[in-house]
Coordinates of C-alpha atoms in Angstrom, one line a residue:
M1 CA 0.0 0.1 0.0
S2 CA 2.9 2.3 0.6
K3 CA 1.7 6.0 0.7
L4 CA -1.8 6.3 1.8
E5 CA -4.2 8.6 -0.1
M6 CA -5.0 11.8 1.8
K7 CA -8.1 13.8 1.9
K8 CA -8.8 17.3 3.1
I9 CA -11.2 17.5 5.9
E10 CA -13.6 20.3 6.6
L11 CA -15.7 20.2 9.7
I12 CA -18.4 22.6 10.8
A13 CA -20.2 22.0 14.1
M14 CA -21.8 23.8 17.1
L15 CA -19.5 25.8 19.3
T16 CA -20.9 24.0 22.4
D17 CA -19.8 20.6 21.0
S18 CA -16.2 22.0 20.1
K19 CA -14.4 20.6 23.1
K20 CA -16.3 17.1 22.9
I21 CA -15.5 17.0 19.2
I22 CA -11.8 17.8 19.7
E23 CA -11.5 15.2 22.5
L24 CA -13.1 12.5 20.2
L25 CA -10.7 13.4 17.3
Q26 CA -7.8 13.2 19.9
R27 CA -8.8 9.8 20.9
R28 CA -9.1 8.5 17.2
G29 CA -5.8 9.9 16.2
V30 CA -6.6 10.1 12.5
V31 CA -6.8 13.8 11.6
E32 CA -3.9 16.3 11.4
I33 CA -5.5 19.8 12.1
S34 CA -4.4 22.7 10.1
R35 CA -4.8 26.4 10.9
N36 CA -8.0 27.8 9.6
A37 CA -7.2 30.6 7.0
D38 CA -10.7 31.7 6.3
G39 CA -10.6 34.9 8.3
L40 CA -12.6 33.6 11.0
D41 CA -12.0 34.4 14.7
Y42 CA -9.6 32.4 16.8
M43 CA -9.7 31.3 20.5
N44 CA -6.8 32.9 22.6
V45 CA -5.9 30.0 24.8
T46 CA -2.3 31.0 25.4
G47 CA -2.9 31.5 29.2
V48 CA -4.6 28.2 29.5
I49 CA -1.9 26.3 27.6
G50 CA 0.9 28.0 29.9
E51 CA -1.1 26.8 33.0
F52 CA -1.2 23.3 31.8
E53 CA 2.4 23.3 30.9
K54 CA 3.3 24.8 34.4
F55 CA 1.4 22.0 36.3
R56 CA 2.7 19.4 33.8
N57 CA 6.3 20.5 34.5
I58 CA 5.6 20.1 38.3
A59 CA 4.5 16.7 37.7
V60 CA 7.5 15.7 35.6
Q61 CA 9.7 17.4 38.4
A62 CA 8.1 15.3 41.1
L63 CA 8.5 12.0 39.0
G64 CA 12.1 12.8 38.6
V65 CA 12.4 13.4 42.5
L66 CA 10.8 10.1 43.2
D67 CA 13.1 8.4 40.8
R68 CA 16.2 9.9 42.7
Y69 CA 15.0 9.0 46.3
A70 CA 12.6 6.1 45.6
P71 CA 13.7 4.5 42.3
E72 CA 11.2 2.2 40.9
K73 CA 12.2 -1.4 39.9
K74 CA 11.1 -1.7 36.3
S75 CA 10.0 -4.9 35.1
V76 CA 11.5 -5.9 31.5
T77 CA 8.2 -5.0 29.9
E78 CA 8.6 -1.5 31.1
I79 CA 12.1 -1.3 29.8
F80 CA 10.8 -2.1 26.3
G81 CA 8.5 1.0 26.4
S82 CA 5.2 -0.8 27.3
K83 CA 2.4 1.4 28.5
S84 CA -0.2 0.6 31.1
E85 CA -3.7 0.2 29.6
M86 CA -6.5 2.3 31.0
D87 CA -10.1 2.5 29.8
I88 CA -12.2 5.7 29.3
N89 CA -14.0 5.3 32.7
K90 CA -10.9 4.9 34.8
F91 CA -9.3 7.8 32.9
G92 CA -12.3 10.0 33.9
S93 CA -12.1 8.9 37.7
N94 CA -8.4 9.6 37.6
A95 CA -9.1 13.0 36.2
M96 CA -11.5 13.9 39.0
Q97 CA -8.5 13.3 41.5
L98 CA -6.0 15.7 39.5
E99 CA -6.2 18.4 42.2
K100 CA -5.0 15.8 44.9
I101 CA -2.4 14.5 42.6
M102 CA -1.1 17.9 41.9
T103 CA -1.1 18.6 45.8
V104 CA 1.2 15.7 46.2
A105 CA 3.3 16.6 43.3
G106 CA 3.9 20.2 44.8
E107 CA 4.9 18.6 48.1
I108 CA 7.3 16.3 46.4
V109 CA 8.8 19.2 44.7
R110 CA 8.8 21.5 47.8
S111 CA 10.5 18.8 49.7
S112 CA 13.1 18.4 47.0
Q113 CA 13.9 22.0 46.9
E114 CA 14.2 22.1 50.8
I115 CA 16.8 19.3 50.5
T116 CA 18.7 21.4 47.7
E117 CA 18.6 24.2 49.9
S118 CA 19.9 22.5 52.9
E119 CA 22.6 20.9 50.9
K120 CA 23.6 24.4 49.9
K121 CA 23.7 25.4 53.5
I122 CA 25.9 22.6 54.4
L123 CA 28.3 23.2 51.7
Q124 CA 28.8 26.7 52.9
L125 CA 29.1 25.7 56.6
N126 CA 31.7 23.1 55.2
V127 CA 33.8 26.0 53.6
R128 CA 33.4 28.3 56.6
C129 CA 34.6 25.5 59.1
D130 CA 37.6 24.6 56.7
T131 CA 38.5 28.3 56.6
L132 CA 38.3 28.7 60.4
R133 CA 40.1 25.6 61.3
Q134 CA 43.4 26.9 61.0
W135 CA 42.3 29.6 63.2
K136 CA 41.1 27.3 66.0
N137 CA 43.9 28.4 68.4
L138 CA 43.0 32.1 68.3
D139 CA 41.3 32.7 71.7
I140 CA 39.7 35.9 70.9
P141 CA 36.5 36.9 68.8
V142 CA 37.1 36.9 65.0
N143 CA 35.8 40.4 64.9
F144 CA 37.9 41.8 67.5
K145 CA 39.4 45.3 66.3
G146 CA 41.2 46.4 69.2
T147 CA 40.8 48.5 72.6
A148 CA 40.5 52.1 73.2
T149 CA 44.2 52.5 72.6
T150 CA 45.1 49.7 70.3
T151 CA 44.1 48.4 66.8
A152 CA 44.0 44.7 66.0
F153 CA 44.6 43.0 62.8
I154 CA 43.7 39.4 62.1
G155 CA 44.5 37.9 58.7
S156 CA 47.1 36.1 56.7
V157 CA 50.2 37.0 54.8
P158 CA 52.6 34.9 52.6
S159 CA 54.9 32.6 54.6
A160 CA 57.9 34.1 52.7
V161 CA 57.5 37.4 54.5
D162 CA 58.9 37.8 58.2
I163 CA 56.3 40.4 59.3
T164 CA 57.9 40.7 62.8
E165 CA 61.1 42.3 61.4
I166 CA 59.3 45.1 59.4
L167 CA 56.3 46.2 61.8
P168 CA 57.0 49.1 64.3
E169 CA 58.4 48.3 67.8
N170 CA 55.3 48.9 69.9
T171 CA 53.4 46.3 67.9
Y172 CA 52.6 42.8 69.2
T173 CA 52.5 39.8 66.7
E174 CA 51.2 36.3 67.3
T175 CA 51.4 33.5 64.7
V176 CA 48.3 31.3 64.9
Y177 CA 49.0 29.0 62.0
R178 CA 51.8 28.6 59.5
S179 CA 52.1 26.5 56.2
K180 CA 54.5 26.7 53.4
E181 CA 52.3 29.0 51.5
I182 CA 50.7 31.2 54.2
T183 CA 50.9 32.4 57.7
D184 CA 47.9 33.3 59.9
I185 CA 48.6 36.2 62.3
F186 CA 47.2 38.2 64.9
V187 CA 48.7 41.8 65.3
I188 CA 47.8 44.5 67.9
S189 CA 49.3 47.9 67.5
H190 CA 49.2 51.1 69.5
K191 CA 46.8 53.6 67.9
E192 CA 49.6 56.1 67.1
T193 CA 51.1 53.5 64.8
A194 CA 48.1 51.8 63.7
D195 CA 48.1 53.5 60.2
D196 CA 51.8 52.6 59.6
T197 CA 51.2 49.1 60.6
A198 CA 48.1 48.9 58.2
D199 CA 50.3 50.2 55.4
I200 CA 53.0 47.8 55.9
L201 CA 50.7 44.8 56.2
R202 CA 48.9 45.9 53.0
K203 CA 52.2 46.3 51.0
N204 CA 53.4 42.8 52.1
G205 CA 50.1 41.0 50.8
F206 CA 48.1 41.0 54.0
I207 CA 44.6 39.5 53.6
P208 CA 42.1 40.4 56.4
L209 CA 39.9 37.4 57.9
S210 CA 36.4 37.9 56.3
E211 CA 34.7 37.0 59.4
T212 CA 32.2 39.3 61.5
D213 CA 31.2 37.0 64.2
S214 CA 31.6 37.8 67.8
H215 CA 32.7 34.3 68.7
T216 CA 36.1 32.7 68.8
P217 CA 37.1 30.4 65.9
A218 CA 36.7 27.3 68.0
E219 CA 33.1 28.6 69.1
I220 CA 32.1 29.1 65.5
I221 CA 33.4 25.7 64.5
K222 CA 31.3 24.0 67.1
S223 CA 28.3 26.0 66.2
C224 CA 28.7 25.0 62.5
E225 CA 29.1 21.4 63.2
K226 CA 25.8 21.6 65.2
E227 CA 24.0 23.4 62.6
R228 CA 25.2 20.9 60.0
Q229 CA 24.1 17.9 62.0
N230 CA 20.7 19.4 62.3
L231 CA 20.5 20.0 58.6
L232 CA 21.6 16.4 57.8
K233 CA 18.8 15.3 60.2
Y234 CA 16.3 17.5 58.4
I235 CA 17.3 16.2 55.0
T236 CA 16.9 12.5 56.2
E237 CA 13.4 13.6 57.4
L238 CA 12.6 15.2 53.9
E239 CA 13.9 12.1 52.2
K240 CA 11.8 9.9 54.2
H241 CA 8.7 12.2 53.6
I242 CA 9.4 11.9 49.8
T243 CA 9.7 8.2 49.8
G244 CA 6.4 8.0 51.6
F245 CA 4.9 9.2 48.4
A246 CA 6.4 6.4 46.2
G247 CA 2.9 4.8 46.0
Q248 CA 1.7 7.9 44.0
R249 CA 4.0 7.3 41.0
K250 CA 1.2 5.9 38.7
N251 CA -1.0 8.9 39.7
L252 CA 1.7 11.3 38.8
E253 CA 2.4 9.5 35.5
F254 CA -1.3 9.9 34.8
A255 CA -1.0 13.5 35.6
V256 CA 1.9 14.0 33.2
D257 CA -0.1 12.3 30.4
Y258 CA -3.5 13.9 31.2
L259 CA -2.0 17.5 31.3
S260 CA -0.1 16.8 28.0
M261 CA -3.4 15.7 26.6
R262 CA -5.1 18.9 27.9
K263 CA -2.4 21.1 26.5
D264 CA -2.5 19.5 23.1
K265 CA -6.3 19.8 23.1
Y266 CA -6.2 23.6 23.7
N267 CA -3.4 23.9 21.1
A268 CA -5.7 22.2 18.7
L269 CA -8.7 24.6 19.8
N270 CA -6.2 27.5 19.0
L271 CA -6.1 26.2 15.2
L272 CA -9.8 26.2 14.9
G273 CA -12.1 29.1 13.3
F274 CA -15.1 30.4 15.3
T275 CA -18.3 32.2 14.5
E276 CA -20.8 33.3 17.2
N277 CA -22.4 29.9 17.3
T278 CA -20.1 27.5 15.3
F279 CA -16.6 26.4 14.7
V280 CA -14.7 25.3 11.7
L281 CA -12.0 22.7 11.4
N282 CA -9.7 22.1 8.6
G283 CA -7.0 19.4 8.2
Y284 CA -6.0 16.1 6.6
I285 CA -7.1 12.6 7.0
P286 CA -6.2 9.3 5.3
E287 CA -8.9 8.3 2.9
K288 CA -9.2 4.9 4.6
Y289 CA -10.7 6.4 7.8
T290 CA -13.1 9.0 6.2
D291 CA -16.3 7.0 6.2
K292 CA -15.9 5.5 9.6
L293 CA -15.1 9.0 11.2
R294 CA -18.0 10.5 9.3
K295 CA -20.5 8.1 10.5
E296 CA -19.2 8.5 14.2
L297 CA -19.3 12.3 14.2
E298 CA -22.8 12.4 12.5
S299 CA -24.2 9.8 15.0
K300 CA -23.0 12.0 18.0
F301 CA -23.2 15.6 17.0
T302 CA -25.0 18.1 14.9
V303 CA -22.1 18.4 12.5
Y304 CA -21.2 18.9 8.7
V305 CA -18.2 17.0 7.4
D306 CA -16.8 17.1 3.9
F307 CA -13.7 15.3 2.4
T308 CA -12.1 16.7 -0.7
E309 CA -9.0 16.0 -2.8
P310 CA -5.9 18.2 -1.9
S311 CA -4.9 20.6 -4.5
E312 CA -1.3 20.7 -6.2
D313 CA -0.5 23.7 -3.8
D314 CA -1.5 22.1 -0.5
D315 CA 1.3 20.9 1.7
V316 CA -0.2 17.3 2.0
P317 CA 1.4 15.3 4.8
V318 CA 2.6 11.6 4.1
L319 CA 1.6 8.5 5.9
L320 CA 3.3 5.2 5.0
E321 CA 1.6 1.9 5.4
N322 CA 3.4 -1.4 4.2
G323 CA 3.0 -5.1 4.6
N324 CA 4.4 -7.2 7.4
F325 CA 7.6 -7.7 5.5
S326 CA 8.4 -4.0 4.7
A327 CA 6.7 -2.1 7.5
P328 CA 9.6 -2.8 9.8
V329 CA 12.0 -0.8 7.9
E330 CA 9.8 2.2 7.5
S331 CA 11.8 3.9 10.2
I332 CA 14.9 3.6 7.8
T333 CA 13.0 5.7 5.1
K334 CA 11.8 8.2 7.7
M335 CA 15.4 8.5 8.9
Y336 CA 16.4 9.6 5.5
A337 CA 13.2 11.7 4.3
M338 CA 9.7 11.2 3.9
P339 CA 8.7 10.8 0.2
S340 CA 7.5 13.9 -1.6
K341 CA 4.3 14.1 -3.8
S342 CA 6.1 12.9 -6.7
D343 CA 8.2 10.1 -5.0
V344 CA 7.1 6.5 -4.6
D345 CA 7.5 5.1 -1.1
P346 CA 11.0 3.3 -1.1
T347 CA 10.3 1.2 1.8
P348 CA 9.0 -1.9 -0.1
I349 CA 11.6 -1.3 -2.8
M350 CA 14.6 -1.5 -0.5
S351 CA 13.3 -4.0 2.2
F352 CA 14.4 -7.3 0.5
F353 CA 17.8 -5.9 0.0
Y354 CA 17.9 -4.3 3.4
Y355 CA 17.5 -7.7 5.1
L356 CA 19.8 -9.4 2.4
F357 CA 22.7 -7.1 3.1
F358 CA 22.3 -6.9 6.8
G359 CA 22.5 -10.8 7.1
M360 CA 25.4 -10.8 4.6
M361 CA 27.5 -8.4 6.8
L362 CA 26.8 -10.0 10.0
S363 CA 27.0 -13.4 8.4
D364 CA 27.1 -15.6 11.4
A365 CA 24.2 -18.2 12.0
G366 CA 25.0 -18.2 15.7
Y367 CA 24.6 -14.5 16.1
G368 CA 21.6 -14.5 13.9
L369 CA 20.0 -17.3 16.2
V370 CA 20.5 -15.1 19.2
M371 CA 18.9 -12.2 17.4
L372 CA 15.9 -14.3 16.3
I373 CA 15.3 -15.9 19.8
G374 CA 15.7 -12.6 21.7
T375 CA 13.5 -10.5 19.3
T376 CA 10.9 -13.3 19.1
I377 CA 10.6 -13.6 22.9
I378 CA 10.2 -9.7 23.2
L379 CA 7.6 -9.7 20.4
K380 CA 5.5 -12.5 22.1
K381 CA 6.0 -11.8 25.7
F382 CA 5.8 -8.0 26.0
R383 CA 3.3 -5.4 25.2
L384 CA 5.1 -3.0 23.0
D385 CA 4.2 0.3 21.4
D386 CA 4.1 0.4 17.5
T387 CA 7.5 1.9 17.0
M388 CA 9.4 -0.6 19.2
K389 CA 7.3 -3.4 17.6
K390 CA 8.4 -2.5 14.3
T391 CA 12.1 -2.2 15.4
M392 CA 12.2 -5.7 17.1
T393 CA 10.3 -7.2 14.0
M394 CA 13.2 -5.7 11.7
F395 CA 15.8 -7.0 13.7
R396 CA 14.0 -10.5 13.9
N397 CA 13.9 -10.5 10.1
C398 CA 17.6 -9.5 9.9
G399 CA 18.4 -12.3 12.3
I400 CA 16.7 -14.9 10.0
S401 CA 18.8 -13.3 7.1
T402 CA 21.9 -13.6 9.2
I403 CA 21.3 -17.3 10.1
I404 CA 20.8 -18.1 6.4
W405 CA 24.0 -16.4 5.3
G406 CA 25.9 -17.9 8.2
A407 CA 24.8 -21.3 7.4
L408 CA 25.8 -20.8 3.8
F409 CA 29.3 -19.5 4.9
G410 CA 29.6 -22.2 7.7
S411 CA 30.0 -19.7 10.6
W412 CA 28.2 -20.7 13.8
F413 CA 29.9 -18.5 16.5
G414 CA 32.8 -18.5 14.3
D415 CA 34.5 -21.9 14.1
I416 CA 33.1 -23.1 17.5
V417 CA 32.0 -26.3 16.0
Q418 CA 35.5 -27.2 14.7
V419 CA 37.1 -25.9 17.8
I420 CA 35.0 -28.1 20.2
G421 CA 35.5 -31.2 17.9
R422 CA 39.3 -30.7 17.8
E423 CA 40.0 -29.6 21.4
Y424 CA 37.5 -32.1 23.3
F425 CA 36.9 -34.9 20.9
G426 CA 40.1 -35.0 19.1
K427 CA 38.3 -35.0 15.8
E428 CA 39.0 -32.7 12.9
I429 CA 35.8 -31.4 11.4
G430 CA 36.0 -29.9 8.1
S431 CA 34.0 -27.0 6.6
I432 CA 30.4 -26.9 7.5
A433 CA 29.5 -24.4 5.0
I434 CA 26.5 -25.0 2.8
W435 CA 28.0 -22.9 0.0
F436 CA 31.8 -21.9 0.8
Q437 CA 33.8 -20.2 3.4
P438 CA 34.6 -16.5 2.8
L439 CA 38.1 -16.7 4.6
D440 CA 39.1 -19.4 2.2
D441 CA 37.9 -17.7 -1.0
P442 CA 37.3 -13.9 -0.3
I443 CA 37.8 -13.0 -4.0
R444 CA 34.6 -15.1 -4.8
L445 CA 32.7 -13.3 -2.0
L446 CA 33.9 -9.9 -3.3
L447 CA 32.5 -10.7 -6.8
Y448 CA 29.4 -11.9 -5.5
S449 CA 29.1 -8.6 -3.4
F450 CA 29.7 -6.6 -6.6
G451 CA 27.1 -8.6 -8.4
L452 CA 24.5 -8.0 -5.7
G453 CA 25.4 -4.4 -5.7
I454 CA 24.8 -4.2 -9.4
L455 CA 21.4 -5.7 -9.0
H456 CA 20.8 -3.2 -6.1
L457 CA 21.7 -0.3 -8.4
F458 CA 19.8 -1.7 -11.4
L459 CA 16.6 -1.8 -9.1
G460 CA 16.9 1.8 -8.4
V461 CA 17.5 2.7 -11.9
G462 CA 14.3 0.6 -12.8
V463 CA 12.3 2.5 -10.3
S464 CA 13.4 5.8 -12.1
F465 CA 12.4 4.2 -15.4
K466 CA 8.9 3.4 -14.0
M467 CA 8.5 6.9 -12.5
S468 CA 9.3 8.5 -15.9
W469 CA 7.3 6.1 -18.0
D470 CA 4.3 6.9 -15.6
E471 CA 4.6 10.5 -16.0
G472 CA 4.4 10.1 -19.8
K473 CA 8.1 10.6 -20.5
K474 CA 8.5 7.2 -22.1
L475 CA 11.4 8.1 -24.5
D476 CA 13.4 9.7 -21.6
A477 CA 12.8 6.6 -19.5
I478 CA 14.4 4.4 -22.2
L479 CA 17.3 6.6 -23.0
D480 CA 18.1 7.2 -19.3
T481 CA 18.0 3.6 -18.3
V482 CA 19.0 1.1 -21.2
P483 CA 22.4 2.7 -21.9
V484 CA 23.4 2.5 -18.2
Y485 CA 22.2 -1.2 -18.2
L486 CA 24.0 -2.1 -21.4
T487 CA 27.3 -0.3 -20.1
I488 CA 27.4 -2.0 -16.6
I489 CA 26.4 -5.4 -17.9
G490 CA 29.1 -4.9 -20.5
V491 CA 31.9 -3.8 -18.2
A492 CA 31.0 -6.5 -15.4
P493 CA 32.7 -9.5 -17.2
L494 CA 35.6 -7.3 -18.4
A495 CA 36.3 -6.1 -14.9
S496 CA 35.8 -9.6 -13.4
S497 CA 38.6 -11.0 -15.7
I498 CA 41.1 -9.0 -13.6
L499 CA 40.4 -11.1 -10.6
V500 CA 39.4 -14.5 -12.0
S501 CA 39.1 -16.3 -15.2
V502 CA 36.2 -15.2 -17.5
P503 CA 35.3 -17.2 -20.7
A504 CA 36.3 -15.4 -23.8
I505 CA 32.8 -15.4 -25.1
M506 CA 31.6 -13.5 -22.2
K507 CA 34.3 -10.8 -22.6
T508 CA 33.3 -10.6 -26.2
I509 CA 29.7 -10.0 -25.4
G510 CA 30.6 -7.7 -22.7
T511 CA 32.7 -5.7 -25.0
Y512 CA 30.0 -5.1 -27.5
L513 CA 27.4 -4.2 -24.8
M514 CA 29.8 -1.7 -23.3
I515 CA 30.5 0.0 -26.7
A516 CA 26.8 0.0 -27.4
G517 CA 26.0 1.5 -24.0
I518 CA 28.9 4.1 -24.3
V519 CA 27.6 5.2 -27.9
L520 CA 24.1 5.6 -26.6
I521 CA 25.0 7.7 -23.5
I522 CA 27.3 9.8 -25.9
L523 CA 24.5 10.3 -28.5
T524 CA 21.4 10.6 -26.2
S525 CA 22.4 12.2 -22.9
G526 CA 22.9 15.6 -24.3
R527 CA 19.5 15.7 -26.2
S528 CA 18.2 18.7 -24.3
S529 CA 20.9 20.9 -25.8
K530 CA 20.0 22.7 -29.2
S531 CA 23.5 22.8 -30.8
V532 CA 25.3 19.7 -32.1
M533 CA 28.3 20.4 -30.1
G534 CA 26.4 20.8 -27.0
K535 CA 24.8 17.5 -27.6
F536 CA 28.2 15.9 -28.1
F537 CA 29.9 17.4 -25.2
G538 CA 26.8 17.0 -23.0
G539 CA 27.1 13.2 -23.9
L540 CA 30.7 13.1 -23.0
Y541 CA 30.2 14.7 -19.6
A542 CA 27.2 12.3 -18.9
L543 CA 29.5 9.4 -19.8
Y544 CA 32.2 10.7 -17.4
N545 CA 29.6 11.1 -14.7
T546 CA 28.1 7.6 -15.4
A547 CA 31.6 5.9 -15.3
T548 CA 32.9 7.6 -12.3
G549 CA 29.3 7.6 -10.3
Y550 CA 28.8 3.8 -10.9
L551 CA 32.2 2.8 -10.4
S552 CA 32.3 4.4 -6.9
D553 CA 28.8 2.9 -6.1
I554 CA 29.7 -0.4 -7.1
L555 CA 33.0 -0.4 -5.2
S556 CA 30.9 0.6 -2.1
Y557 CA 29.5 -2.9 -2.0
S558 CA 32.9 -4.3 -1.1
R559 CA 31.8 -3.5 2.5
L560 CA 29.6 -6.6 2.3
L561 CA 32.9 -8.5 2.0
A562 CA 34.7 -6.4 4.6
L563 CA 32.1 -6.7 7.4
G564 CA 31.5 -10.3 6.7
L565 CA 35.1 -11.2 7.0
A566 CA 35.5 -9.0 10.0
T567 CA 32.8 -11.0 12.1
G568 CA 34.1 -14.4 11.3
S569 CA 37.8 -13.4 11.7
I570 CA 37.1 -11.8 15.2
A571 CA 34.8 -14.7 16.2
G572 CA 37.6 -17.1 15.3
V573 CA 40.2 -15.1 17.5
I574 CA 37.9 -15.3 20.3
N575 CA 37.5 -19.0 20.2
L576 CA 41.2 -19.3 19.9
I577 CA 41.9 -17.3 22.9
G578 CA 39.4 -19.6 24.8
T579 CA 41.4 -22.8 24.0
M580 CA 45.0 -21.5 24.8
P581 CA 45.6 -23.2 28.1
E582 CA 46.8 -26.9 28.1
N583 CA 44.7 -28.0 31.2
M584 CA 41.4 -29.2 30.3
I585 CA 39.6 -27.7 33.1
V586 CA 41.2 -24.3 32.8
K587 CA 40.7 -24.4 29.1
T588 CA 36.8 -25.2 29.6
V589 CA 36.3 -22.4 32.3
L590 CA 38.4 -19.9 30.1
L591 CA 36.5 -20.9 26.8
L592 CA 33.0 -20.5 28.5
I593 CA 34.0 -16.9 30.0
V594 CA 35.6 -15.8 26.7
F595 CA 32.8 -17.3 24.6
I596 CA 30.2 -15.3 26.5
V597 CA 32.1 -12.0 26.8
G598 CA 33.8 -12.1 23.6
H599 CA 30.9 -13.1 21.3
T600 CA 28.6 -10.9 23.2
A601 CA 31.1 -7.8 22.4
N602 CA 31.5 -9.1 18.9
L603 CA 27.8 -9.4 18.2
A604 CA 27.3 -5.9 19.6
I605 CA 30.0 -4.1 17.6
N606 CA 29.2 -5.9 14.3
L607 CA 25.6 -5.4 14.8
L608 CA 25.9 -1.8 14.9
G609 CA 28.3 -1.9 12.0
A610 CA 25.9 -4.0 9.7
Y611 CA 23.0 -1.6 10.8
V612 CA 25.0 1.6 9.8
H613 CA 26.4 0.3 6.6
T614 CA 23.2 -1.3 5.4
D615 CA 21.5 2.1 5.9
R616 CA 24.2 3.8 4.0
L617 CA 23.9 1.4 0.9
Q618 CA 20.1 2.3 0.8
F619 CA 20.7 6.2 1.4
V620 CA 23.7 6.7 -0.8
E621 CA 23.5 3.9 -3.6
L622 CA 19.9 3.0 -3.9
F623 CA 18.0 6.3 -3.1
S624 CA 20.3 8.4 -5.3
K625 CA 18.9 6.8 -8.4
F626 CA 15.3 7.7 -7.9
Y627 CA 14.4 9.3 -4.5
T628 CA 14.3 13.0 -3.8
G629 CA 12.4 12.9 -0.4
G630 CA 11.3 16.3 1.2
G631 CA 7.9 15.1 2.2
R632 CA 6.3 16.0 5.5
E633 CA 5.3 13.3 7.9
F634 CA 1.7 12.9 8.8
R635 CA 1.2 14.0 12.5
P636 CA -2.3 13.5 13.7
F637 CA -3.9 15.0 16.6
T638 CA -3.8 12.2 19.1
A639 CA -3.4 11.3 22.7
D640 CA 0.5 11.4 22.7
T641 CA 1.0 9.9 26.0
K642 CA 4.2 8.6 27.6
Y643 CA 3.0 6.1 30.3
I644 CA -0.6 5.1 29.5
N645 CA -2.8 3.7 26.5
F646 CA -6.5 4.1 26.4
R647 CA -9.0 1.4 25.7
E648 CA -12.3 2.7 24.4
D649 CA -15.3 0.5 22.9
I650 CA -16.3 2.4 19.7

């Protein structure tokens, strides 16, 4: 089915039903609402949206606080993105409790803020105590400034300065603390020489103690320690208070989703046009849902609904729908770009080669078996959202392809079958490959990689041919496609003869096909030019682009060989390391450990490599032949929830 046909929807209904209709459309999730441009009035809901966003943020913060102080032990189902089911009646009863839930959320956030403030105070107290600890031997208040006839100075100077040698004679100096870098001193000077003393101290880097307390350092330190203990006790009480709300997590999750839906609802209302008694809604809907939605709306409300064909100027969104085989790789297409109006959906075109290339790159039947078992269990046992379900299905299909290629190449966790036979049974087991072993004949695999690459490229060129043909450009379709096919088919046996022996008849046929293709490219590629020279040089330029472009494209498929060999080679090394000890018990233990750890790491690394490079072969080599992209994904107004799914009987 690929791209679904889209219809424009225009809905006119009574103003009193606006919120109910919007809520119904949100639950159905099949309409993308557009801003009404008919000069009607709009509802100013900015303030309401802001309030919902504020309360939602509080609920999100409260969940974050609970996750920090009372983390939830998530089941495997929840790890894979499963949402809890909730029917419409339960949803309504929970909504009635929203005020209580938000009170709880506010209390959790307030307690967290109190903890943060207390921790800041503790940090400040620690800094103060650390600063005063070197002054603990000072037995006078730290804010002591002197007597009626004297002036006191409390502070620090660099240890390199011998302050006693340069101060006036009638000045008393006491060293409170000394280190390699700094000396803490207490200086008391007569009023008559106080200014001179201050001037000398300043010139020698004196830094006054920045304390204004009327207690001694020891008393201040003791007071700080007591306050710090009180704050720690208070923090413990607050943490206990927060953990007491752990049972409210589900309610808070509901609040997050409910407030998100309410905010989205008012955002949708902001797109409607209003008259005194009615409202107007415009947007897009997949054609397959039109009849069902019309019947439901007309049965519940006084409403006018009309579905029309979009015009050429409309920014029509794109919704992809494919069969079970192709749908799992829709995310790959979306990662590149959604198809434009003139594009075909490339998903069903690339899906077969996507699975084929992925399996060929990973190419170990043992790894494929792990993928197949793991993804099948996840798909069968867990309730997944649509995106996660498609992802798991894609990797399951890739796992099946990997098993097939691994069996063809005789790789089951590398050469573990041969290793076990040799090390534990003293029996040499030969190749178990159904086809051949790439490590023994890499050139053969390289040529097959290039061959599959050529088929992949021809598929893209063929799609381009069909698109041009369907547009009525039949001559262009032939002249842009046939010369390329002839040239590449002709060059293939000639290039292969560099690496392997090719029958002379094949090379002769290839030469004639190549010449025919080159001549056609030169004669037809510059057909848009009006002058003879323009046509000729345009043809030469096209020949150059075809030669260099397709050469680089075909060489790109050597990655099929490279990644396939890498997986098998690393797997073989892992098995070799596990069997290095002579002692059978030690060998068995080491092999078991190395097997589990090594093959897990090898699977993870090469799984990522196969995914990335398979994507690249689609994006760069295939899509460049026919696909432009640039479409806009269909984004329906729906209940975009994070924690809950709704069940509703229609």
